[in-house]
GROMACS .gro file of C-alpha atoms in nm:
model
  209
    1UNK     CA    1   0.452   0.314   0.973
    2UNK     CA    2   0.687   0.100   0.731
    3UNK     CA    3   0.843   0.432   0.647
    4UNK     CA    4   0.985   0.433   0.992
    5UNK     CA    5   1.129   0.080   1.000
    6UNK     CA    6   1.433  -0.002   0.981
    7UNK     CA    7   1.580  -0.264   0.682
    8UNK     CA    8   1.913  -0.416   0.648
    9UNK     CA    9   2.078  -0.402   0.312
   10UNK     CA   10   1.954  -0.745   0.195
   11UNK     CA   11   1.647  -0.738   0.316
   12UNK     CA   12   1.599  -0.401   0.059
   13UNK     CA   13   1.775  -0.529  -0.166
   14UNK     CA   14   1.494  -0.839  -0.176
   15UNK     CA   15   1.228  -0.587  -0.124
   16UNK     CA   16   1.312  -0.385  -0.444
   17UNK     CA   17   1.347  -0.641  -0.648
   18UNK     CA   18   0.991  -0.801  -0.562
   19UNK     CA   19   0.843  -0.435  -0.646
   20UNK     CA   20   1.030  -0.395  -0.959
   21UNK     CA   21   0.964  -0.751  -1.076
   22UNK     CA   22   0.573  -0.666  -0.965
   23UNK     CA   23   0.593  -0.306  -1.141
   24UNK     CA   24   0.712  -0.513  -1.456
   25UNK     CA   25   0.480  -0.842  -1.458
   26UNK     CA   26   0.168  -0.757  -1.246
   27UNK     CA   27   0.228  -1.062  -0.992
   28UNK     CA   28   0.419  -1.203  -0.748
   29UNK     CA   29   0.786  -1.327  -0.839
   30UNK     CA   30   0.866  -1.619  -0.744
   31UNK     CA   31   1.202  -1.725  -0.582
   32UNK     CA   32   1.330  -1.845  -0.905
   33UNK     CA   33   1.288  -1.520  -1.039
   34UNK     CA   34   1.433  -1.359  -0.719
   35UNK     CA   35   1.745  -1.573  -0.731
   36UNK     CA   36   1.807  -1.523  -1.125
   37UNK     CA   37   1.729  -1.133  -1.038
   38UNK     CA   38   1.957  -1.093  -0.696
   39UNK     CA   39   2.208  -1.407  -0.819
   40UNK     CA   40   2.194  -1.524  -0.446
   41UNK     CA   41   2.138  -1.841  -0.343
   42UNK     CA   42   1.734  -1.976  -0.228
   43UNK     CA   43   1.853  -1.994   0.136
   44UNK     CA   44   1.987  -1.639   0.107
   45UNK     CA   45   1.621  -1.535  -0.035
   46UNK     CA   46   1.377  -1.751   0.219
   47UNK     CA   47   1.613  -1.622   0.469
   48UNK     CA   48   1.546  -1.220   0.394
   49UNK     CA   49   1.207  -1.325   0.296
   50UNK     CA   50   1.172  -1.440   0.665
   51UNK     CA   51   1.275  -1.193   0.851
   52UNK     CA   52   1.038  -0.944   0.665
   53UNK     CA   53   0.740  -1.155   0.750
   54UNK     CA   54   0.861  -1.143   1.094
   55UNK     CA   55   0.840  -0.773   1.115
   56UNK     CA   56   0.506  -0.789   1.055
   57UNK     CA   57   0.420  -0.519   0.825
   58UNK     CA   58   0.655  -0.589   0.492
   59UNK     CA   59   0.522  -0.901   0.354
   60UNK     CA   60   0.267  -1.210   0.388
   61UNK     CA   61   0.330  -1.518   0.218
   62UNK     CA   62   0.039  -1.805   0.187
   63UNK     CA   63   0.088  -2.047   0.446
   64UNK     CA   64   0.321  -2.343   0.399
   65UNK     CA   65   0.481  -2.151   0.065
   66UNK     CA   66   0.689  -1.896  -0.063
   67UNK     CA   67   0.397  -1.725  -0.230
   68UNK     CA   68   0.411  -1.374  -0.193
   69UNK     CA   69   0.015  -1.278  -0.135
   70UNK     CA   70   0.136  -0.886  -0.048
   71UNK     CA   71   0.384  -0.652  -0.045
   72UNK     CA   72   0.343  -0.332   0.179
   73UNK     CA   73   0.174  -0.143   0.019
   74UNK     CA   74   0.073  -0.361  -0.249
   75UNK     CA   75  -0.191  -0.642  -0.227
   76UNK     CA   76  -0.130  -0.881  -0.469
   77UNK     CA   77  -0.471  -0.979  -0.460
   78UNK     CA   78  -0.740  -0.757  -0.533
   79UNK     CA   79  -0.892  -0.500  -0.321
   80UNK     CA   80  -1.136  -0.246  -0.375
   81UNK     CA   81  -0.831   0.019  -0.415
   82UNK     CA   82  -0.734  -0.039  -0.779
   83UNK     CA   83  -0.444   0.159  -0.896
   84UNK     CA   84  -0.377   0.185  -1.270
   85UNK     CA   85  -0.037   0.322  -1.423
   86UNK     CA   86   0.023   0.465  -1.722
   87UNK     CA   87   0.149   0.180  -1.895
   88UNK     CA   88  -0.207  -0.015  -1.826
   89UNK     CA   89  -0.060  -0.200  -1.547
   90UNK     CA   90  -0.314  -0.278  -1.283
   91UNK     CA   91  -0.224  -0.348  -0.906
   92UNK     CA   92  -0.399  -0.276  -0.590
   93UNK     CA   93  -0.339  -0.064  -0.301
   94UNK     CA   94  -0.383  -0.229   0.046
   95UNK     CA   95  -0.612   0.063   0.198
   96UNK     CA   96  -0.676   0.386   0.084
   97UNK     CA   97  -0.374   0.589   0.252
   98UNK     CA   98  -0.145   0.354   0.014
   99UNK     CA   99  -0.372   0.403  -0.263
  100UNK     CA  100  -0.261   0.774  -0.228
  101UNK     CA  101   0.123   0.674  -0.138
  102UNK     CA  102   0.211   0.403  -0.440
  103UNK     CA  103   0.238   0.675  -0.659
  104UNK     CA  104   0.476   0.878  -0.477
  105UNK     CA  105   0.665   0.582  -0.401
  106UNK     CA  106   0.757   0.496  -0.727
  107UNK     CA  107   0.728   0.787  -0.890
  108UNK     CA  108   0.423   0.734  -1.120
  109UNK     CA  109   0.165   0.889  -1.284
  110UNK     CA  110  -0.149   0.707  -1.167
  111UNK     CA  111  -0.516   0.668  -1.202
  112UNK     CA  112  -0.714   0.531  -0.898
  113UNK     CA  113  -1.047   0.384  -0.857
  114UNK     CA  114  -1.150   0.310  -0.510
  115UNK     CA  115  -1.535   0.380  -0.354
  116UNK     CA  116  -1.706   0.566   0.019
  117UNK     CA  117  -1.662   0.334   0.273
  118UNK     CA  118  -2.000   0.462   0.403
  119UNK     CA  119  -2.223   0.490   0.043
  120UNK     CA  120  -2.039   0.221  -0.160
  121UNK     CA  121  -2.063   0.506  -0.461
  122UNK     CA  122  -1.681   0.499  -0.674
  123UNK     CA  123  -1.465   0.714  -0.606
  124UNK     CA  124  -1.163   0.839  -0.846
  125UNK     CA  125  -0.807   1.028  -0.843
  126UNK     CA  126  -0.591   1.100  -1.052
  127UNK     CA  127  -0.175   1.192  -0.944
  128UNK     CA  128   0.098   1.299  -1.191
  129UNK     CA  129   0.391   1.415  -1.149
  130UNK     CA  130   0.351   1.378  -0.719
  131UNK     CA  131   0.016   1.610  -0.678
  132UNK     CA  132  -0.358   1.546  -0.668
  133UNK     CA  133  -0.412   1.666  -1.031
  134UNK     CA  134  -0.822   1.510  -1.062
  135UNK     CA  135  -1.058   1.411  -0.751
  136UNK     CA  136  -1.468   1.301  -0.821
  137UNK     CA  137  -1.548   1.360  -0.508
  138UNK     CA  138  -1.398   1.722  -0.383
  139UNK     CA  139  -1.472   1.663  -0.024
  140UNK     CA  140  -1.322   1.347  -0.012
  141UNK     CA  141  -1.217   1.231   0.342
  142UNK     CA  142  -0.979   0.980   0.456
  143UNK     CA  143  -1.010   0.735   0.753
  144UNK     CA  144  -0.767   0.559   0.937
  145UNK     CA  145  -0.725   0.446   1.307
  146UNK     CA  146  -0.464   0.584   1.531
  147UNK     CA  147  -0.341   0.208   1.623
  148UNK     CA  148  -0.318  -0.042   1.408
  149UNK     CA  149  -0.414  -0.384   1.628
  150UNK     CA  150  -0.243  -0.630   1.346
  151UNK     CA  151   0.023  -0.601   1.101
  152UNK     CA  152  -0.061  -0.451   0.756
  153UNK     CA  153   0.068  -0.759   0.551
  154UNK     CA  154  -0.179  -0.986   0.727
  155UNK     CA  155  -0.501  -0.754   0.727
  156UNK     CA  156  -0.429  -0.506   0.438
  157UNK     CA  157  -0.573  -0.255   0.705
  158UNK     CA  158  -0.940  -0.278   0.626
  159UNK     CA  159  -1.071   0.048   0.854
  160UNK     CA  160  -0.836   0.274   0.620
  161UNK     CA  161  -1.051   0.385   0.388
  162UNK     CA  162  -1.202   0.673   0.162
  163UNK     CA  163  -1.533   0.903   0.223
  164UNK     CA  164  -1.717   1.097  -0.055
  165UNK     CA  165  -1.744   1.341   0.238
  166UNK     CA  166  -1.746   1.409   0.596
  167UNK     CA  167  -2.085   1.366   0.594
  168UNK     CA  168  -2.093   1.010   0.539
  169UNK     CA  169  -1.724   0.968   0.702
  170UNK     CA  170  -1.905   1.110   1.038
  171UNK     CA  171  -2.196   0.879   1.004
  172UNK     CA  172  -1.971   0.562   0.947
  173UNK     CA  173  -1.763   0.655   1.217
  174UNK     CA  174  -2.080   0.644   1.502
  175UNK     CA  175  -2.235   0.322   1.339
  176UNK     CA  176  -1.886   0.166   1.421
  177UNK     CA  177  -1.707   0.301   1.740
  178UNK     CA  178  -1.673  -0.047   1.919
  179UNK     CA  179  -1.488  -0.188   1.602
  180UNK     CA  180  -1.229   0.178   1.561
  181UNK     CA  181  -1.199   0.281   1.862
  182UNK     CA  182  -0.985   0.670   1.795
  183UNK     CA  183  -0.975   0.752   1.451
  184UNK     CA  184  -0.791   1.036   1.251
  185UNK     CA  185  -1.007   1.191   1.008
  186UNK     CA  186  -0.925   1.436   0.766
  187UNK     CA  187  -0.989   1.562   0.399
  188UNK     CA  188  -0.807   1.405   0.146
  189UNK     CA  189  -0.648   1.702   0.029
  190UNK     CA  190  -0.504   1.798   0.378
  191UNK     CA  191  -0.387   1.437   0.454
  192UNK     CA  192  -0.199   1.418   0.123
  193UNK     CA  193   0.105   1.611   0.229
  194UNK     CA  194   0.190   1.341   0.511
  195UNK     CA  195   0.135   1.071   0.316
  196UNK     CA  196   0.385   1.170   0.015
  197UNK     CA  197   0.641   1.240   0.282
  198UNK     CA  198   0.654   0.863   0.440
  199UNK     CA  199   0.590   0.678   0.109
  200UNK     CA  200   0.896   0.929  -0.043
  201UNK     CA  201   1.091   0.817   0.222
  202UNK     CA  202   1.087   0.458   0.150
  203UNK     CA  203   1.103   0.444  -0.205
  204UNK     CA  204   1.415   0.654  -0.138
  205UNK     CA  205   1.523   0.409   0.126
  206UNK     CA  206   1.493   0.095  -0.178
  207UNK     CA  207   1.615   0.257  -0.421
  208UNK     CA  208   1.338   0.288  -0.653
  209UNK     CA  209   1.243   0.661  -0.705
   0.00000   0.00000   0.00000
């Protein structure tokens, strides 16, 4: 998990000023933005930029830029996890666990829209104020592999996903067991307490609680 990774001081201090400049615009920044923002030099900024691509799981830029196409846990281009703050500001959640964890990572009062994995039917929540406050589906289930094969930046972790119940989380599951391998599955409601604790940890860790 990113949560447990560890960051050197300029690489967070890149890494928090991508989110907030996302948080503010809706898009990627680009490195004029970055430099005007940090007031460090372009080599400085490719430089962190770099070495969080290398770690595999922070960030993905498009190939042969400095395009920022996603930003653990944020995809800058759309998935079917859309989260919506209070403000109106629309951005999208790479898979369904940081659907749940944006919110508690920077603090905000959220609205998502996402669907079952298994029935295609939408799914909503609602979280203010760090708790579960509306669900549409009450016996919502998350997915999610015990290994993740390829880093999160690259594949926005595709077999993490939402259920409208166990039901149809069970019958996904046996239609794909070659493709998942070991999965942990569990309601929504029970996996929630896990999932505020890691994304707390690392909006503590950049500084943007």
């Amino acid at each position: 998990m990113v949560c447990e990774c560890e960051l050197k001081p300029e690489e967070i201090e890149v890494l928090r000023s991508i989110f907030r400049i996302v948080l503010k615009l809706g898009r990627s920044p680009t490195i004029e933005e970055l430099q005007s923002s940090l007031q460090r030099s372009d080599e400085e900024i490719e430089h962190a930029l770099d070495q969080l691509e290398k770690k595999g799981d922070f960030l993905l830029r498009k190939k042969g830029t400095q395009e920022i196409v996603s930003i653990y846990p944020l995809s800058l281009k759309p998935t079917e996890h859309q989260i919506t703050l209070e403000d109106g500001t629309r951005l999208f959640a790479m898979c369904a666990a940081d659907a749940l964890g944006i919110p508690i990572m920077f603090n905000k009062n959220v609205r998502i829209v996402s669907q079952c994995e298994g029935c295609k039917q939408e799914m909503v929540f609602e979280i203010k104020n760090g708790e579960i406050t509306y669900m549409s589906h009450q016996d919502a289930t998350i997915c999610s592999p015990k290994t993740q094969a390829y880093p999160a930046a690259e594949t926005c972790c595709p077999l993490v996903n939402f259920f409208c119940s166990k039901k149809h989380a069970d019958e996904w599951i046996k239609k794909n067991l070659k493709l998942i391998g070991n999965i942990n599955q569990r309601p929504v409601k029970q996996g929630f307490p896990k999932i505020k604790e890691c994304w707390k940890i690392y909006g503590e860790t950049l500084g943007i609680q």
